[in-house]
Short mmCIF file of C-alpha atoms and ligand atoms in Angstrom, two decimals:
data_model
loop_
_atom_site.label_atom_id
_atom_site.label_comp_id
_atom_site.label_asym_id
_atom_site.label_seq_id
_atom_site.Cartn_x
_atom_site.Cartn_y
_atom_site.Cartn_z
CA UNK A 1 -56.48 19.79 40.59
CA UNK A 2 -59.15 18.31 38.32
CA UNK A 3 -61.45 16.21 40.41
CA UNK A 4 -63.43 13.20 39.27
CA UNK A 5 -66.51 13.15 41.42
CA UNK A 6 -68.83 10.19 42.00
CA UNK A 7 -71.72 9.95 44.42
CA UNK A 8 -75.03 8.14 44.78
CA UNK A 9 -78.41 8.47 46.42
CA UNK A 10 -80.85 5.64 47.07
CA UNK A 11 -84.30 5.96 45.51
CA UNK A 12 -86.19 5.00 48.64
CA UNK A 13 -88.58 7.97 48.70
CA UNK A 14 -88.76 10.80 51.23
CA UNK A 15 -85.51 12.51 50.26
CA UNK A 16 -85.02 15.01 53.05
CA UNK A 17 -83.10 18.00 54.28
CA UNK A 18 -80.27 15.72 55.54
CA UNK A 19 -79.75 14.34 52.02
CA UNK A 20 -79.86 17.88 50.65
CA UNK A 21 -77.53 19.62 53.11
CA UNK A 22 -75.25 16.60 53.65
CA UNK A 23 -74.88 15.64 50.00
CA UNK A 24 -76.96 17.06 47.12
CA UNK A 25 -76.22 20.75 47.79
CA UNK A 26 -72.54 19.83 47.67
CA UNK A 27 -73.06 17.84 44.41
CA UNK A 28 -74.35 21.04 42.79
CA UNK A 29 -71.41 23.16 44.00
CA UNK A 30 -68.92 20.57 42.71
CA UNK A 31 -70.72 20.39 39.36
CA UNK A 32 -70.57 24.16 38.98
CA UNK A 33 -66.79 24.19 39.21
CA UNK A 34 -65.83 23.64 35.56
CA UNK A 35 -62.64 21.79 36.49
CA UNK A 36 -64.61 18.85 37.91
CA UNK A 37 -66.06 15.87 36.06
CA UNK A 38 -69.14 14.71 37.97
CA UNK A 39 -71.10 11.47 37.91
CA UNK A 40 -74.24 11.21 40.07
CA UNK A 41 -76.06 7.93 40.37
CA UNK A 42 -79.52 6.89 41.49
CA UNK A 43 -78.43 3.70 43.25
CA UNK A 44 -81.46 1.53 42.59
CA UNK A 45 -79.54 -1.75 43.07
CA UNK A 46 -78.72 -0.62 46.60
CA UNK A 47 -82.36 0.13 47.35
CA UNK A 48 -83.46 -3.50 46.87
CA UNK A 49 -81.29 -4.65 49.79
CA UNK A 50 -84.56 -4.12 51.67
CA UNK A 51 -87.86 -5.18 50.09
CA UNK A 52 -89.35 -2.71 47.60
CA UNK A 53 -92.65 -2.59 45.77
CA UNK A 54 -91.85 -2.56 42.01
CA UNK A 55 -94.28 0.24 41.12
CA UNK A 56 -93.21 2.43 44.03
CA UNK A 57 -89.54 1.82 43.22
CA UNK A 58 -90.07 3.07 39.66
CA UNK A 59 -91.80 6.19 41.00
CA UNK A 60 -89.03 6.75 43.53
CA UNK A 61 -86.31 6.44 40.86
CA UNK A 62 -88.01 9.22 38.88
CA UNK A 63 -88.52 11.28 42.02
CA UNK A 64 -84.82 11.05 42.85
CA UNK A 65 -83.80 12.29 39.38
CA UNK A 66 -86.40 15.04 39.67
CA UNK A 67 -84.88 16.03 43.04
CA UNK A 68 -81.39 16.11 41.51
CA UNK A 69 -82.55 18.41 38.71
CA UNK A 70 -84.75 20.57 40.96
CA UNK A 71 -81.78 21.07 43.30
CA UNK A 72 -79.60 22.34 40.45
CA UNK A 73 -77.92 19.33 38.87
CA UNK A 74 -77.73 19.67 35.11
CA UNK A 75 -77.53 16.64 32.80
CA UNK A 76 -75.48 18.70 30.31
CA UNK A 77 -72.81 19.23 32.96
CA UNK A 78 -72.98 16.02 35.03
CA UNK A 79 -73.63 12.41 34.14
CA UNK A 80 -76.91 11.49 35.86
CA UNK A 81 -77.98 7.85 35.60
CA UNK A 82 -79.40 4.86 37.41
CA UNK A 83 -77.16 2.05 38.54
CA UNK A 84 -79.21 -0.92 37.31
CA UNK A 85 -78.94 0.37 33.72
CA UNK A 86 -75.16 -0.11 33.72
CA UNK A 87 -74.40 -3.80 34.19
CA UNK A 88 -70.71 -3.19 34.98
CA UNK A 89 -71.71 -2.21 38.54
CA UNK A 90 -73.06 -5.66 39.37
CA UNK A 91 -70.17 -7.42 37.58
CA UNK A 92 -67.48 -5.38 39.34
CA UNK A 93 -69.25 -5.83 42.68
CA UNK A 94 -68.96 -9.62 42.34
CA UNK A 95 -65.24 -9.49 41.60
CA UNK A 96 -64.53 -6.96 44.36
CA UNK A 97 -66.60 -9.08 46.75
CA UNK A 98 -64.10 -11.88 46.19
CA UNK A 99 -61.28 -9.51 47.20
CA UNK A 100 -63.10 -8.18 50.29
CA UNK A 101 -62.80 -9.95 53.64
CA UNK A 102 -65.71 -11.03 55.85
CA UNK A 103 -64.01 -9.35 58.80
CA UNK A 104 -64.03 -5.99 57.04
CA UNK A 105 -67.73 -6.17 56.27
CA UNK A 106 -68.60 -7.43 59.74
CA UNK A 107 -67.31 -4.18 61.19
CA UNK A 108 -69.71 -1.98 59.21
CA UNK A 109 -71.88 -0.11 61.70
CA UNK A 110 -74.57 0.74 59.14
CA UNK A 111 -75.22 -2.97 58.55
CA UNK A 112 -75.52 -3.54 62.29
CA UNK A 113 -77.96 -0.63 62.61
CA UNK A 114 -80.05 -1.55 59.60
CA UNK A 115 -80.13 -5.30 60.24
CA UNK A 116 -81.20 -4.67 63.83
CA UNK A 117 -81.39 -7.47 66.38
CA UNK A 118 -82.31 -10.25 63.95
CA UNK A 119 -79.25 -10.29 61.67
CA UNK A 120 -80.14 -13.77 60.38
CA UNK A 121 -83.15 -12.28 58.60
CA UNK A 122 -81.28 -9.43 56.89
CA UNK A 123 -80.63 -9.90 53.17
CA UNK A 124 -77.19 -10.95 51.97
CA UNK A 125 -77.40 -7.84 49.78
CA UNK A 126 -77.58 -5.61 52.84
CA UNK A 127 -74.39 -7.23 54.15
CA UNK A 128 -72.39 -6.83 50.92
CA UNK A 129 -73.90 -3.40 50.19
CA UNK A 130 -70.57 -1.53 50.77
CA UNK A 131 -68.87 -3.74 48.14
CA UNK A 132 -71.37 -2.59 45.51
CA UNK A 133 -70.80 0.96 46.69
CA UNK A 134 -67.05 0.44 46.17
CA UNK A 135 -67.68 -0.88 42.65
CA UNK A 136 -69.73 2.27 41.89
CA UNK A 137 -66.87 4.53 42.86
CA UNK A 138 -63.93 2.53 41.48
CA UNK A 139 -65.44 1.98 38.02
CA UNK A 140 -65.24 5.72 37.32
CA UNK A 141 -61.71 6.30 38.70
CA UNK A 142 -63.37 8.76 41.07
CA UNK A 143 -60.87 10.85 43.00
CA UNK A 144 -63.43 12.43 45.36
CA UNK A 145 -66.71 11.20 46.82
CA UNK A 146 -69.06 13.78 48.40
CA UNK A 147 -71.18 12.15 51.13
CA UNK A 148 -72.62 12.77 54.57
CA UNK A 149 -70.79 11.62 57.70
CA UNK A 150 -72.76 8.34 57.86
CA UNK A 151 -70.96 7.02 54.74
CA UNK A 152 -67.42 7.61 56.03
CA UNK A 153 -66.82 4.02 57.12
CA UNK A 154 -68.01 2.69 53.75
CA UNK A 155 -65.52 4.93 51.99
CA UNK A 156 -62.69 3.69 54.19
CA UNK A 157 -63.67 0.16 53.18
CA UNK A 158 -63.67 1.21 49.51
CA UNK A 159 -60.09 2.46 49.91
CA UNK A 160 -59.07 -0.86 51.49
CA UNK A 161 -60.71 -2.85 48.69
CA UNK A 162 -59.00 -0.76 45.98
CA UNK A 163 -55.60 -1.19 47.63
CA UNK A 164 -56.05 -4.94 48.11
CA UNK A 165 -57.15 -5.44 44.50
CA UNK A 166 -54.13 -3.48 43.22
CA UNK A 167 -51.84 -5.54 45.44
CA UNK A 168 -53.41 -8.95 44.72
CA UNK A 169 -53.33 -8.45 40.95
CA UNK A 170 -49.99 -6.71 40.91
CA UNK A 171 -51.47 -3.59 39.33
CA UNK A 172 -50.19 -0.56 41.25
CA UNK A 173 -52.53 2.46 40.98
CA UNK A 174 -54.94 0.60 38.70
CA UNK A 175 -57.96 1.21 40.96
CA UNK A 176 -57.80 4.80 42.11
CA UNK A 177 -58.01 5.18 45.88
CA UNK A 178 -60.70 7.85 46.42
CA UNK A 179 -60.88 10.64 49.00
CA UNK A 180 -64.11 11.22 50.89
CA UNK A 181 -65.47 14.77 50.69
CA UNK A 182 -67.31 15.25 53.95
CA UNK A 183 -68.17 18.80 54.91
CA UNK A 184 -66.65 19.92 58.21
CA UNK A 185 -69.95 21.39 59.38
CA UNK A 186 -73.45 20.11 58.58
CA UNK A 187 -72.38 16.61 57.46
CA UNK A 188 -74.82 15.08 59.94
CA UNK A 189 -78.27 16.65 60.09
CA UNK A 190 -80.24 15.29 63.03
CA UNK A 191 -83.91 14.42 63.58
CA UNK A 192 -86.19 17.33 64.52
CA UNK A 193 -87.56 15.18 67.33
CA UNK A 194 -84.37 13.72 68.80
CA UNK A 195 -81.00 15.43 68.45
CA UNK A 196 -79.12 12.18 69.05
CA UNK A 197 -80.66 10.45 66.01
CA UNK A 198 -79.78 11.34 62.44
CA UNK A 199 -82.53 12.69 60.17
CA UNK A 200 -83.58 9.66 58.16
CA UNK A 201 -86.11 8.55 55.59
CA UNK A 202 -86.86 5.45 57.63
CA UNK A 203 -87.93 7.30 60.79
CA UNK A 204 -91.63 6.45 61.29
CA UNK A 205 -92.41 10.04 62.32
CA UNK A 206 -92.71 12.39 59.34
CA UNK A 207 -92.29 15.26 61.82
CA UNK A 208 -88.70 14.13 62.44
CA UNK A 209 -87.62 15.44 59.03
CA UNK A 210 -88.22 18.09 56.39
CA UNK A 211 -88.86 16.27 53.11
CA UNK A 212 -87.76 17.99 49.93
CA UNK A 213 -91.37 17.69 48.73
CA UNK A 214 -92.93 19.38 51.79
CA UNK A 215 -94.99 22.49 51.08
CA UNK A 216 -94.78 25.80 52.89
CA UNK A 217 -97.44 25.11 55.54
CA UNK A 218 -95.99 21.72 56.40
CA UNK A 219 -92.47 23.16 56.76
CA UNK A 220 -93.73 25.89 59.11
CA UNK A 221 -95.68 23.36 61.14
CA UNK A 222 -92.75 20.94 61.42
CA UNK A 223 -90.39 23.67 62.63
CA UNK A 224 -93.00 24.92 65.11
CA UNK A 225 -93.19 21.38 66.57
CA UNK A 226 -89.42 20.72 66.42
CA UNK A 227 -87.99 19.83 69.84
CA UNK A 228 -86.16 22.63 71.68
CA UNK A 229 -85.83 23.54 75.36
CA UNK A 230 -86.83 26.34 77.71
CA UNK A 231 -83.49 28.21 77.78
CA UNK A 232 -82.99 31.14 75.41
CA UNK A 233 -80.90 30.87 72.23
CA UNK A 234 -77.24 30.17 73.06
CA UNK A 235 -74.24 32.39 72.36
CA UNK A 236 -70.65 31.60 71.44
CA UNK A 237 -69.64 30.64 74.98
CA UNK A 238 -72.47 28.20 75.64
CA UNK A 239 -71.78 24.49 75.56
CA UNK A 240 -74.36 22.73 73.38
CA UNK A 241 -73.40 19.16 74.24
CA UNK A 242 -76.59 18.68 76.25
CA UNK A 243 -78.71 20.65 73.76
CA UNK A 244 -78.28 18.62 70.52
CA UNK A 245 -81.66 19.69 69.08
CA UNK A 246 -80.71 23.34 69.46
CA UNK A 247 -77.30 22.73 67.92
CA UNK A 248 -78.97 20.96 65.00
CA UNK A 249 -81.40 23.81 64.26
CA UNK A 250 -78.53 26.30 64.40
CA UNK A 251 -76.63 24.05 61.97
CA UNK A 252 -79.57 23.89 59.57
CA UNK A 253 -79.97 27.66 59.63
CA UNK A 254 -76.22 28.19 59.06
CA UNK A 255 -75.97 25.68 56.24
CA UNK A 256 -78.98 27.12 54.39
CA UNK A 257 -77.61 30.63 54.71
CA UNK A 258 -74.04 29.55 53.86
CA UNK A 259 -72.60 30.98 57.04
CA UNK A 260 -70.54 29.68 59.95
CA UNK A 261 -72.52 28.52 63.01
CA UNK A 262 -70.69 31.15 65.10
CA UNK A 263 -72.27 33.89 63.02
CA UNK A 264 -75.75 32.38 63.56
CA UNK A 265 -75.12 32.15 67.31
CA UNK A 266 -74.10 35.81 67.45
CA UNK A 267 -77.18 36.76 65.40
CA UNK A 268 -79.66 35.03 67.71
CA UNK A 269 -77.98 35.03 71.15
CA UNK A 270 -80.48 35.53 73.98
CA UNK A 271 -83.53 35.61 71.68
CA UNK A 272 -86.43 33.30 72.40
CA UNK A 273 -87.02 30.20 70.33
CA UNK A 274 -90.22 31.33 68.66
CA UNK A 275 -88.31 34.25 67.12
CA UNK A 276 -85.54 31.96 65.85
CA UNK A 277 -88.00 29.32 64.62
CA UNK A 278 -89.89 31.95 62.60
CA UNK A 279 -86.66 33.02 60.91
CA UNK A 280 -85.65 29.41 60.31
CA UNK A 281 -89.05 28.59 58.76
CA UNK A 282 -88.80 31.63 56.48
CA UNK A 283 -85.37 30.53 55.32
CA UNK A 284 -86.45 26.93 54.80
CA UNK A 285 -89.50 28.00 52.82
CA UNK A 286 -87.31 30.30 50.71
CA UNK A 287 -84.83 27.48 49.91
CA UNK A 288 -86.92 24.30 49.95
CA UNK A 289 -90.33 25.37 48.63
CA UNK A 290 -88.97 26.20 45.11
CA UNK A 291 -87.30 22.77 45.02
CA UNK A 292 -90.55 21.07 46.08
CA UNK A 293 -92.51 22.94 43.42
CA UNK A 294 -89.96 22.09 40.74
CA UNK A 295 -89.99 18.39 41.73
CA UNK A 296 -93.78 18.35 41.32
CA UNK A 297 -93.51 20.02 37.90
CA UNK A 298 -90.78 17.69 36.68
CA UNK A 299 -92.74 14.61 37.78
CA UNK A 300 -95.55 15.58 35.42
CA UNK A 301 -93.30 14.72 32.49
CA UNK A 302 -92.08 11.19 33.18
CA UNK A 303 -90.70 10.64 29.68
CA UNK A 304 -88.27 13.56 30.05
CA UNK A 305 -86.98 12.12 33.31
CA UNK A 306 -86.61 8.68 31.69
CA UNK A 307 -84.71 10.32 28.82
CA UNK A 308 -82.26 11.99 31.21
CA UNK A 309 -81.57 8.60 32.80
CA UNK A 310 -81.26 6.78 29.47
CA UNK A 311 -78.80 9.33 28.06
CA UNK A 312 -76.84 9.44 31.32
CA UNK A 313 -76.71 5.64 31.47
CA UNK A 314 -75.22 5.49 27.96
CA UNK A 315 -72.49 7.93 28.94
CA UNK A 316 -71.83 6.09 32.22
CA UNK A 317 -71.69 2.75 30.41
CA UNK A 318 -68.92 4.08 28.16
CA UNK A 319 -66.65 4.53 31.17
CA UNK A 320 -67.79 1.63 33.28
CA UNK A 321 -67.77 -1.11 30.64
CA UNK A 322 -64.16 -0.30 29.69
CA UNK A 323 -63.04 -0.36 33.30
CA UNK A 324 -64.80 -3.62 34.11
CA UNK A 325 -63.21 -5.23 31.03
CA UNK A 326 -59.78 -4.20 32.30
CA UNK A 327 -60.68 -5.59 35.73
CA UNK A 328 -61.71 -8.91 34.13
CA UNK A 329 -58.49 -9.09 32.15
CA UNK A 330 -56.41 -8.59 35.30
CA UNK A 331 -58.37 -11.31 37.09
CA UNK A 332 -57.65 -13.76 34.23
CA UNK A 333 -61.01 -13.97 32.45
P1 LIG B 401 -78.34 7.49 51.11
O1 LIG B 401 -79.24 7.30 49.95
O2 LIG B 401 -78.71 6.92 52.42
O3 LIG B 401 -78.07 9.03 51.33
C1 LIG B 401 -77.67 9.89 50.28
C2 LIG B 401 -76.67 10.91 50.80
O4 LIG B 401 -77.28 11.70 51.84
C3 LIG B 401 -76.42 11.71 52.99
N1 LIG B 401 -77.27 11.78 54.20
C4 LIG B 401 -77.09 12.68 55.17
N2 LIG B 401 -76.22 13.69 55.32
C5 LIG B 401 -76.32 14.45 56.44
N3 LIG B 401 -77.26 14.25 57.39
C6 LIG B 401 -78.16 13.26 57.29
N4 LIG B 401 -79.10 13.08 58.23
C7 LIG B 401 -78.11 12.41 56.14
N5 LIG B 401 -78.84 11.35 55.70
C8 LIG B 401 -78.30 10.98 54.53
C9 LIG B 401 -75.67 10.39 52.92
O5 LIG B 401 -74.47 10.44 53.65
C10 LIG B 401 -75.42 10.27 51.42
O6 LIG B 401 -74.28 11.00 51.04
N6 LIG B 401 -74.65 4.20 50.39
C11 LIG B 401 -75.15 5.48 49.98
C12 LIG B 401 -75.42 5.59 48.50
C13 LIG B 401 -74.30 5.19 47.60
C14 LIG B 401 -73.11 5.92 47.36
C15 LIG B 401 -72.39 5.16 46.40
C16 LIG B 401 -72.62 7.13 47.84
C17 LIG B 401 -74.24 4.06 46.85
N7 LIG B 401 -73.11 4.05 46.10
C18 LIG B 401 -71.14 5.59 45.93
C19 LIG B 401 -71.36 7.54 47.37
C20 LIG B 401 -70.65 6.79 46.42
C21 LIG B 401 -76.46 5.73 50.71
O7 LIG B 401 -77.15 4.84 51.12
O8 LIG B 401 -76.85 7.02 50.71
#
């Protein structure tokens, strides 16, 4: 089946191994299957749901495109653009927001986590964030949305919004109800410091994550300091429930080497951690260091990055403006 793929990444700096293994690596594989049509978006409107510095935001938008390209996305094969350049996203988000119910949004766990204890002080944008995300997806008739596990609930909401819109405006199948594409393994990469917390750009400790811009020495150092325990490497029969950090490192190794975790466990069973960590560092350096170097190179030529976004935005606008006009017609405008 031909798939229409849409996904987005926020330009908030510090793109990390979780973003890569949970999402971007998958974007590249989907792009390289000729049957798929792929649209990948730097979701800059989403990033301002928390306060941003204008100059840093601009730099981070370019860094996100550079990361896409350095990881293997190709603007001749995929549409790569930034959300704020295509006004249909904001327009559709308003209309879909009027279809969405407060109760649905109130259940979103990511809002609860991000808003923290003082919900009154969170921006309205942060609350309606999943509606904008739904607009992103539905404007392109996306059939499949590759994301990490943390976005699953937002995609379920997107499906509800699409179905309610189609029902309310008596337009069966008009908004396509998308399927999430969440990898069975490795869809949730955890912090290197705490195996119960997901690897995240907002963690104050840089040693909790491998950034895609980290150089060789830093990667080696971070893996050396990553939390483990005193038992040897587990085998197939060992229960890892109480050893989440160990399970996470095994997951990272397996994902980077494109093999099942069982194979990694068999490979390292009974070995001590320093042996495994050395192998993991070697693999990370082999896979991540070339990406980091390419990102640095690409960032030297800002105008080329801006051109990729401008051309991608034109192509995206062709789809999105038609769809939003049809949405407006159905609504009665
Ligand atoms: P964002 O920018 O937080 O993350 C980008 C992608 O990386 C995945 N990810 C992870 N995967 C595994 N382990 C982790 N520790 C980890 N951390 C992040 C995320 O699941 C995501 O796939 N709301 C989205 C952006 C968005 C979007 C969209 C996605 C906006 N519109 C439309 C899909 C379709 C977000 O904040 O992702």
